[in-house]
PDB file of N, CA and C in Angstrom:
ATOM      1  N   UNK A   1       0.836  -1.205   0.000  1.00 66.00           N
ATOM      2  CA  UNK A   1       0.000   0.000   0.000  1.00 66.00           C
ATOM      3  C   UNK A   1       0.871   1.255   0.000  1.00 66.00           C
ATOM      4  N   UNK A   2      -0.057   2.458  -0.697  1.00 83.00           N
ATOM      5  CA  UNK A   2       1.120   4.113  -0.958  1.00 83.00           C
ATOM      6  C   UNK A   2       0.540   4.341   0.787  1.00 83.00           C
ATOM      7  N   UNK A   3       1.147   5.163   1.345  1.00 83.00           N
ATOM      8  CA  UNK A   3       0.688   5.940   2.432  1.00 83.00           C
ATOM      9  C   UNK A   3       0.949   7.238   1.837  1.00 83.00           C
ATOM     10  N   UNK A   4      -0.076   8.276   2.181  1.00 83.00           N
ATOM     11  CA  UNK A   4       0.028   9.274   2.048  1.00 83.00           C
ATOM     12  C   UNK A   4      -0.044  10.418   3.099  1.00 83.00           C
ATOM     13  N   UNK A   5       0.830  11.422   3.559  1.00 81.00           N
ATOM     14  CA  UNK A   5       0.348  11.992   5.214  1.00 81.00           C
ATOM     15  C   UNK A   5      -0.190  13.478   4.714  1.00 81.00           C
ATOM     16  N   UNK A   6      -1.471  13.761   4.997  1.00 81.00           N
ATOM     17  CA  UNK A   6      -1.367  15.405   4.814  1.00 81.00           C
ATOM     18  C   UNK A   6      -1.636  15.514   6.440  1.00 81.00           C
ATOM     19  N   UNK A   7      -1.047  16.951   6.285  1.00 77.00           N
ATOM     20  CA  UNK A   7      -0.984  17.815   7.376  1.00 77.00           C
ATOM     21  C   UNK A   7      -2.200  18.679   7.035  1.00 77.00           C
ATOM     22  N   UNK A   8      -3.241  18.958   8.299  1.00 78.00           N
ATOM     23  CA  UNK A   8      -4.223  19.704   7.840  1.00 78.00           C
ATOM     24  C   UNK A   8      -4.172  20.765   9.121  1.00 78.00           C
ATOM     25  N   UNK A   9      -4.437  22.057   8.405  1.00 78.00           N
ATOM     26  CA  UNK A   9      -4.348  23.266   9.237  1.00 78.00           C
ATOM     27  C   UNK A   9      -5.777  22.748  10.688  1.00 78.00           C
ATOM     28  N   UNK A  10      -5.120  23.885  11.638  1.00 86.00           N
ATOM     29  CA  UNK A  10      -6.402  23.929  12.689  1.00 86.00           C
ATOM     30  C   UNK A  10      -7.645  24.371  12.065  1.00 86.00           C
ATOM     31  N   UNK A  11      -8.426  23.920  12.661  1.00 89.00           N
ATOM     32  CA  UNK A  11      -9.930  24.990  12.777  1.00 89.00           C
ATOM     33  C   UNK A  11      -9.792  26.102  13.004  1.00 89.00           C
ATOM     34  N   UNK A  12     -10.479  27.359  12.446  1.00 94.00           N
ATOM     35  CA  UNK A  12     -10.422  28.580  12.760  1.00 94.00           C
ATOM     36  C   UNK A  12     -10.670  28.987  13.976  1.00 94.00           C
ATOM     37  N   UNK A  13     -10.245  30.110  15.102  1.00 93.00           N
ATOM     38  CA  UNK A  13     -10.966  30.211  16.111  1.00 93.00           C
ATOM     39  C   UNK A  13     -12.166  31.315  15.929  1.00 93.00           C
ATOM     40  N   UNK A  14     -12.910  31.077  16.836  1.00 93.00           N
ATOM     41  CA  UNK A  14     -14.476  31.606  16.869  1.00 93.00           C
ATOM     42  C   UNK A  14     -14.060  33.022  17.041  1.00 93.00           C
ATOM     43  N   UNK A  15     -14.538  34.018  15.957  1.00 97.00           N
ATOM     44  CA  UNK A  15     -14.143  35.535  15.881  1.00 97.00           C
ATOM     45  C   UNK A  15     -14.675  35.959  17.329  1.00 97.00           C
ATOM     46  N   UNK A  16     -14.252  36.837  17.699  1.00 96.00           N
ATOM     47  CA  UNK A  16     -14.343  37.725  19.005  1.00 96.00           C
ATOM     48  C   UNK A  16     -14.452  39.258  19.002  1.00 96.00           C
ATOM     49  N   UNK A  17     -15.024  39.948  19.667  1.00 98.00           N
ATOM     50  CA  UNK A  17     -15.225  41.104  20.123  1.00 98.00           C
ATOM     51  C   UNK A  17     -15.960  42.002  18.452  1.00 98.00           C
ATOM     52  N   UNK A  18     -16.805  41.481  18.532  1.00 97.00           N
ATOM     53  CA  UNK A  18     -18.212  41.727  17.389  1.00 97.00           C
ATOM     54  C   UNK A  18     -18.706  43.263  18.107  1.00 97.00           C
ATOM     55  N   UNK A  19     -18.765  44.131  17.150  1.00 98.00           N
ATOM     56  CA  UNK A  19     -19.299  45.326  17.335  1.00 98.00           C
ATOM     57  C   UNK A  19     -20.115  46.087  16.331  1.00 98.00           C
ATOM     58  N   UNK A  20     -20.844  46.439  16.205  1.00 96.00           N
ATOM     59  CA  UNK A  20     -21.952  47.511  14.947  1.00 96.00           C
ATOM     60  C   UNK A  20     -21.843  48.632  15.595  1.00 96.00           C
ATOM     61  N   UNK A  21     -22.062  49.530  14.297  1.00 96.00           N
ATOM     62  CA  UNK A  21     -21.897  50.715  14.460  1.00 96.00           C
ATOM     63  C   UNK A  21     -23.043  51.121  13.073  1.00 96.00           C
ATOM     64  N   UNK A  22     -24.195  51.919  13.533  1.00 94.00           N
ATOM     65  CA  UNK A  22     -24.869  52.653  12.209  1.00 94.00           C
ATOM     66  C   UNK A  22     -23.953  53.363  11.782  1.00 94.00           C
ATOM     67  N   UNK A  23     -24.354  53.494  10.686  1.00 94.00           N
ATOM     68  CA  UNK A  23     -24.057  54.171   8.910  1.00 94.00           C
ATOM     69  C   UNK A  23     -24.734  54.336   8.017  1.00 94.00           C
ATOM     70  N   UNK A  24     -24.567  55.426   7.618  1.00 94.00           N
ATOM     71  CA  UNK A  24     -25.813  56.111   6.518  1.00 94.00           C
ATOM     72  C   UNK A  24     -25.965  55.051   5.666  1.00 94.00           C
ATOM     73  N   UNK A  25     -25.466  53.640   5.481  1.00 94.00           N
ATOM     74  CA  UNK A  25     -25.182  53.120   4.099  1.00 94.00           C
ATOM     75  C   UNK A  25     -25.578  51.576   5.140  1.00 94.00           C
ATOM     76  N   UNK A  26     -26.561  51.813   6.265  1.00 95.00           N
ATOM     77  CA  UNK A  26     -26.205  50.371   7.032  1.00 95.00           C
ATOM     78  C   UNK A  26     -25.685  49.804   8.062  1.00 95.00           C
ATOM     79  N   UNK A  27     -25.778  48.692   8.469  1.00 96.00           N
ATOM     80  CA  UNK A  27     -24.645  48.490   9.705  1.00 96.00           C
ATOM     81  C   UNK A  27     -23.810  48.228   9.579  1.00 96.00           C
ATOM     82  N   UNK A  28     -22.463  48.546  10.112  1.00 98.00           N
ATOM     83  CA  UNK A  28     -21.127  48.139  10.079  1.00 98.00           C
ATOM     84  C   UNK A  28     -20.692  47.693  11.153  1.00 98.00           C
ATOM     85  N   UNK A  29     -20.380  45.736  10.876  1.00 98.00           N
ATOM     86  CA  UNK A  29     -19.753  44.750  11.989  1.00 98.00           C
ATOM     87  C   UNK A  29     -18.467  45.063  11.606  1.00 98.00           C
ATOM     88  N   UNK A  30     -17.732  44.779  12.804  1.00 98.00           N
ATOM     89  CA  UNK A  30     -16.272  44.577  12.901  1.00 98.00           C
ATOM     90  C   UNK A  30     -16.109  43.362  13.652  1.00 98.00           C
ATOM     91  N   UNK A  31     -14.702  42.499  13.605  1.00 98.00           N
ATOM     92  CA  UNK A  31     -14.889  41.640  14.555  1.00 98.00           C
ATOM     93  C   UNK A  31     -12.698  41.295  14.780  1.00 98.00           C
ATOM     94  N   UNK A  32     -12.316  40.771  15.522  1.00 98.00           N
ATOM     95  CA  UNK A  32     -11.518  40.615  15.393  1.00 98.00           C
ATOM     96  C   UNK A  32     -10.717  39.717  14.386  1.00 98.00           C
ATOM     97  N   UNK A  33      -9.726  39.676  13.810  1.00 96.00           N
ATOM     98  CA  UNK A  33      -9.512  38.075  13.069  1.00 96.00           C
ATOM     99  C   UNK A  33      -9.398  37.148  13.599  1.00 96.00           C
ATOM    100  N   UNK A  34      -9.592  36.084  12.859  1.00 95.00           N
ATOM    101  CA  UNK A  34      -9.529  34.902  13.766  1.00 95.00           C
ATOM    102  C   UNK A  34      -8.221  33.952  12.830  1.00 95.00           C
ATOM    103  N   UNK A  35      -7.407  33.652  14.111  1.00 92.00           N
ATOM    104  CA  UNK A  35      -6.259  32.915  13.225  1.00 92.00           C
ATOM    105  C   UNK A  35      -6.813  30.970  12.202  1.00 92.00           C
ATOM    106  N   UNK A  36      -6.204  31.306  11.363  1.00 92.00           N
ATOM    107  CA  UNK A  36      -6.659  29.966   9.898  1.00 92.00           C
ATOM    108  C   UNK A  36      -8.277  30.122   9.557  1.00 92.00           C
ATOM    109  N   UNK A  37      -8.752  31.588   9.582  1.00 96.00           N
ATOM    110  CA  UNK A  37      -9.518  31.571   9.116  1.00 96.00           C
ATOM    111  C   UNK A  37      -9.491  32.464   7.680  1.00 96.00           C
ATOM    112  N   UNK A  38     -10.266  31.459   6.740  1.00 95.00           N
ATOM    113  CA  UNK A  38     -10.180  32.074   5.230  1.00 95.00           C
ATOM    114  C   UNK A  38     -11.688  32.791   4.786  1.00 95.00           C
ATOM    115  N   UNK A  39     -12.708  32.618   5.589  1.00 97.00           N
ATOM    116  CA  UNK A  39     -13.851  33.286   5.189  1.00 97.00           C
ATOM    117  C   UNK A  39     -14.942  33.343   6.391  1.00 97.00           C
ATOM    118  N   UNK A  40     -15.259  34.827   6.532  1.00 98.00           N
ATOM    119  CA  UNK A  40     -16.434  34.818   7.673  1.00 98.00           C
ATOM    120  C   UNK A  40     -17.873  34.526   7.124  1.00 98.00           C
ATOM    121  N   UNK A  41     -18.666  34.060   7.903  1.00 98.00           N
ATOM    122  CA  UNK A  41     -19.963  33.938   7.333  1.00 98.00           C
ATOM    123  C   UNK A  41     -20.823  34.836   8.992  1.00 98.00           C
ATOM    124  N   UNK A  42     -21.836  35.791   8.472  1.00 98.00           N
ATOM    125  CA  UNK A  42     -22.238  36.415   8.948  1.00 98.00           C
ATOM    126  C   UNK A  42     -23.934  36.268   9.064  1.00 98.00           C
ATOM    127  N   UNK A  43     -24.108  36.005   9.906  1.00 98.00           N
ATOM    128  CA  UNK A  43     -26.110  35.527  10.111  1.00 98.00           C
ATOM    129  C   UNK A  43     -26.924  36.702  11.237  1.00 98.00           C
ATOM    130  N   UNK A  44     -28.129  37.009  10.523  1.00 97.00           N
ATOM    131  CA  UNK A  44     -28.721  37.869  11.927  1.00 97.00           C
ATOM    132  C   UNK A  44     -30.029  37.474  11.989  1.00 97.00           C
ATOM    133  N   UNK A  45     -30.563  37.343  13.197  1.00 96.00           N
ATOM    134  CA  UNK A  45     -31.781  36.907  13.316  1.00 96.00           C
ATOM    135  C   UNK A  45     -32.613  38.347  14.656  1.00 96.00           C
ATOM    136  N   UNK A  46     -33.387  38.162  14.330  1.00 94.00           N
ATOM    137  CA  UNK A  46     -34.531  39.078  15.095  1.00 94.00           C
ATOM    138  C   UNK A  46     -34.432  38.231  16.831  1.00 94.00           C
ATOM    139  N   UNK A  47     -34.279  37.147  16.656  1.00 93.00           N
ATOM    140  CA  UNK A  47     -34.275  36.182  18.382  1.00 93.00           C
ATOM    141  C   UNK A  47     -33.152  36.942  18.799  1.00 93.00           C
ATOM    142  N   UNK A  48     -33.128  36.656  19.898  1.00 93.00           N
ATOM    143  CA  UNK A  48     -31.952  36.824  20.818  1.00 93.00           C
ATOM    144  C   UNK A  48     -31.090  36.344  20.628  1.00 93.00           C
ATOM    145  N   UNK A  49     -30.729  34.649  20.499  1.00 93.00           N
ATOM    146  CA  UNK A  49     -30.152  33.601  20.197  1.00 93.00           C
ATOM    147  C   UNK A  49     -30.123  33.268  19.107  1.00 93.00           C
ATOM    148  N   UNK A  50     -28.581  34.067  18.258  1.00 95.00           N
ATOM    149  CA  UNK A  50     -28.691  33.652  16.800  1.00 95.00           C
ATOM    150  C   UNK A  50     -27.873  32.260  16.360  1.00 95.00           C
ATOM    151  N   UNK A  51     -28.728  31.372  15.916  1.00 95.00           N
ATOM    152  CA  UNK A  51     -28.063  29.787  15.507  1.00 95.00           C
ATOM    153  C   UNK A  51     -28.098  30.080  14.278  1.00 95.00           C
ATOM    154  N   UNK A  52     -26.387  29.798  13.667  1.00 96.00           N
ATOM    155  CA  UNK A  52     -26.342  29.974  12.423  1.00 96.00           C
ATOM    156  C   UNK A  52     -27.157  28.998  11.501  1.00 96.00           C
ATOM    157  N   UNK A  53     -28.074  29.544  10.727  1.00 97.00           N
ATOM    158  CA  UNK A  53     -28.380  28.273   9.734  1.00 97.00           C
ATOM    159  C   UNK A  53     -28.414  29.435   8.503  1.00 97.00           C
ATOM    160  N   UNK A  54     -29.015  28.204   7.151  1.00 97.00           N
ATOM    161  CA  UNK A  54     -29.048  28.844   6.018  1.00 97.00           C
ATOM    162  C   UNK A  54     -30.074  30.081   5.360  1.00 97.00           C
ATOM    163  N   UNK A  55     -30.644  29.672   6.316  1.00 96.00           N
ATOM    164  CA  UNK A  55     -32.005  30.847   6.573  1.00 96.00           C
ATOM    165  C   UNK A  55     -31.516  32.264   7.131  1.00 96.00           C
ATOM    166  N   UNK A  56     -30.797  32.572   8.104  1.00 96.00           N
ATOM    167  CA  UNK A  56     -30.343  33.838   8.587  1.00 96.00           C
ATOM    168  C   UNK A  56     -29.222  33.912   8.250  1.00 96.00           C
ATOM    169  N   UNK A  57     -28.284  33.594   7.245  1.00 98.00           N
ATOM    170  CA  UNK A  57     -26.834  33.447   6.441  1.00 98.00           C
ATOM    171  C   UNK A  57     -26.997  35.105   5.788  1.00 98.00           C
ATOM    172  N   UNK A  58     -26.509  35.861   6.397  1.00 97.00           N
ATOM    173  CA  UNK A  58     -26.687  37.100   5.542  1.00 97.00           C
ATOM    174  C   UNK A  58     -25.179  37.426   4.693  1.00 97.00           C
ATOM    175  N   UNK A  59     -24.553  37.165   4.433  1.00 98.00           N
ATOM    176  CA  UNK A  59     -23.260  37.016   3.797  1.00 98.00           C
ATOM    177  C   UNK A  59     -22.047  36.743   4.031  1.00 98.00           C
ATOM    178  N   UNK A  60     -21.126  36.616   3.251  1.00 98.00           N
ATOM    179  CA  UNK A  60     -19.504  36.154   3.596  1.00 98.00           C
ATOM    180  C   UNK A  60     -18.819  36.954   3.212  1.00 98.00           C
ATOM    181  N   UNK A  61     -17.650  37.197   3.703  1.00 98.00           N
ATOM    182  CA  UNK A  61     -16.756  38.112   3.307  1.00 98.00           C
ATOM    183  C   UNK A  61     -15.212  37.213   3.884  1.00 98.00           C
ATOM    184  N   UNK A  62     -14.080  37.957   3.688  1.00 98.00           N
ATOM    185  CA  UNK A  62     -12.621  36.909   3.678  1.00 98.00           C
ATOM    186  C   UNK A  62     -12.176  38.116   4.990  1.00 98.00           C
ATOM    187  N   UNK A  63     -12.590  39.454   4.979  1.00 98.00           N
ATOM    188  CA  UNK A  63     -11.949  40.352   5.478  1.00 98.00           C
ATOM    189  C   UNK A  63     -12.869  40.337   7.305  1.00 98.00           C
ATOM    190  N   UNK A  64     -12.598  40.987   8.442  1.00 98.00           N
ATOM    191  CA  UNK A  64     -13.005  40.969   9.327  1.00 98.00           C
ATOM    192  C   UNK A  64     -14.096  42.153   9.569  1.00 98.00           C
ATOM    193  N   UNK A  65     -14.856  42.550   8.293  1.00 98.00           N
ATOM    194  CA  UNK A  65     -15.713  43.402   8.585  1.00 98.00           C
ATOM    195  C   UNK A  65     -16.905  43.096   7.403  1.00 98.00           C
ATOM    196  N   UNK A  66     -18.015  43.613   7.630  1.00 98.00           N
ATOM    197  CA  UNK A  66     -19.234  43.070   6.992  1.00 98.00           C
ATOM    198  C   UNK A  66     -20.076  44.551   6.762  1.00 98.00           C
ATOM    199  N   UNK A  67     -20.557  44.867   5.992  1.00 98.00           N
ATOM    200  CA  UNK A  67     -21.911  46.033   6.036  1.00 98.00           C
ATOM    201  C   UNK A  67     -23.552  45.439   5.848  1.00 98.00           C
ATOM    202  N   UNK A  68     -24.271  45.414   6.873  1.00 97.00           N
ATOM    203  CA  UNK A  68     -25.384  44.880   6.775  1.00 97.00           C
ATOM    204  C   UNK A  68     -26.290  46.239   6.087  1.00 97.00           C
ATOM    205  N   UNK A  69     -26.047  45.767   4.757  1.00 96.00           N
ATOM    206  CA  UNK A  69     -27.279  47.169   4.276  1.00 96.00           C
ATOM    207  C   UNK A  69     -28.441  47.059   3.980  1.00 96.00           C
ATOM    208  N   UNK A  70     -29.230  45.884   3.943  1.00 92.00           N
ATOM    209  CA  UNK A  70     -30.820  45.755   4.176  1.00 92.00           C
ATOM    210  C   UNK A  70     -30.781  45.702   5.478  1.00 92.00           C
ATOM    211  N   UNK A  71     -30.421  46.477   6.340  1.00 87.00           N
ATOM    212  CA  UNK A  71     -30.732  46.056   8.084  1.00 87.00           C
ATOM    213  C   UNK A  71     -32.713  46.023   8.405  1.00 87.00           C
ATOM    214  N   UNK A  72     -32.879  45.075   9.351  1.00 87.00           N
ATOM    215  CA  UNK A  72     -34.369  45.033   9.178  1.00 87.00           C
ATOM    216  C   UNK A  72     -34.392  46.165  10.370  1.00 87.00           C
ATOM    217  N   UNK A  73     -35.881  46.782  10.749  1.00 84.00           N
ATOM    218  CA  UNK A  73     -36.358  47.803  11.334  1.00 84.00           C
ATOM    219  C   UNK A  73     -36.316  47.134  12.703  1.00 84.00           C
ATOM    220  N   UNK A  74     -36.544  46.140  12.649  1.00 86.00           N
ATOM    221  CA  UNK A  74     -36.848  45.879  14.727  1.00 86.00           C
ATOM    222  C   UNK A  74     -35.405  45.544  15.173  1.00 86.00           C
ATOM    223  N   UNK A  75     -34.871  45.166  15.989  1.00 91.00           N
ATOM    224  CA  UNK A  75     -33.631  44.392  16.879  1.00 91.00           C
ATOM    225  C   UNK A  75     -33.678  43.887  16.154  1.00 91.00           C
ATOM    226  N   UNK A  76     -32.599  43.929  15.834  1.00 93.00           N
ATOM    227  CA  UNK A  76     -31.387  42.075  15.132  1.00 93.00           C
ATOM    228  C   UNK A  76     -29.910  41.948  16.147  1.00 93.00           C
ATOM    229  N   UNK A  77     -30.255  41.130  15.775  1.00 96.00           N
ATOM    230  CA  UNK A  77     -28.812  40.604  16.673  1.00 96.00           C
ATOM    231  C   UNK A  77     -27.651  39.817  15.822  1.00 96.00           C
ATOM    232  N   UNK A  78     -26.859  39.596  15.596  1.00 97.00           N
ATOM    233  CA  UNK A  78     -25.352  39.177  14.884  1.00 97.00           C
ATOM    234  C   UNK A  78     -24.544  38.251  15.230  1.00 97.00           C
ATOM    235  N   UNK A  79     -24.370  36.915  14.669  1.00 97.00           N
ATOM    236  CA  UNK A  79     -23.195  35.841  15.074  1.00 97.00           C
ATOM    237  C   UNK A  79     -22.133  36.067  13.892  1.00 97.00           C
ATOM    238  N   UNK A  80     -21.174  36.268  13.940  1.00 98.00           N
ATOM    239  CA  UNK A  80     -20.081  35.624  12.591  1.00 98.00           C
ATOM    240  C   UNK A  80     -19.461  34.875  13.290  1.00 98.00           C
ATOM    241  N   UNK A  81     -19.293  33.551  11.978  1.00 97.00           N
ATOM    242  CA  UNK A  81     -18.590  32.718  11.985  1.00 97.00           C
ATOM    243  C   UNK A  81     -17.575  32.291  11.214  1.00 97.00           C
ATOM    244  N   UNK A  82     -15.992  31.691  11.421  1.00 97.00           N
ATOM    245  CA  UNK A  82     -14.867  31.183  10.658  1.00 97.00           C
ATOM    246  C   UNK A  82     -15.051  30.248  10.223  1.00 97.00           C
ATOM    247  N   UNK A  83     -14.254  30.389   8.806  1.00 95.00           N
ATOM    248  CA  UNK A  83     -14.353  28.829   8.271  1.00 95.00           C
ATOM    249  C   UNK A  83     -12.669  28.812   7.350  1.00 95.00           C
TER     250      UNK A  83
END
């Protein structure tokens, strides 16, 4: 038999210190980077408790900041996640 070894990077760690800020153009998240991470995925839900699924997936970006510009009118609340 061939053996073959890959080496596979860590998991990203879970971004930290998430902040919005209004803007004439929307909300603007910031978040810290997160080390081996290659793309954030960003979800908001109206609950309190946002569980990422494909339903509240509001976009991806590679960089550590996001502009939510359809922001809805009531409370939303914000998870990003690394991948």
């Amino acid at each position: 038999p061939v053996w073959q070894f890959v080496t596979l990077a860590a998991p990203p760690e879970t971004p930290q210190h998430l902040t919005a800020l209004v803007e004439d153009t929307g909300i603007r998240l910031n978040w810290d980077a997160s080390v081996n991470a290659v793309l954030y995925n960003v979800y908001r839900d109206t609950l309190e408790i946002v569980a990422p699924s494909p339903a509240n997936l509001i976009g991806m970006t590679p960089i550590p900041t996001f502009l939510d510009a359809t922001p809805v009118s009531t409370k939303a609340n914000y998870v990003v996640t690394a991948q």
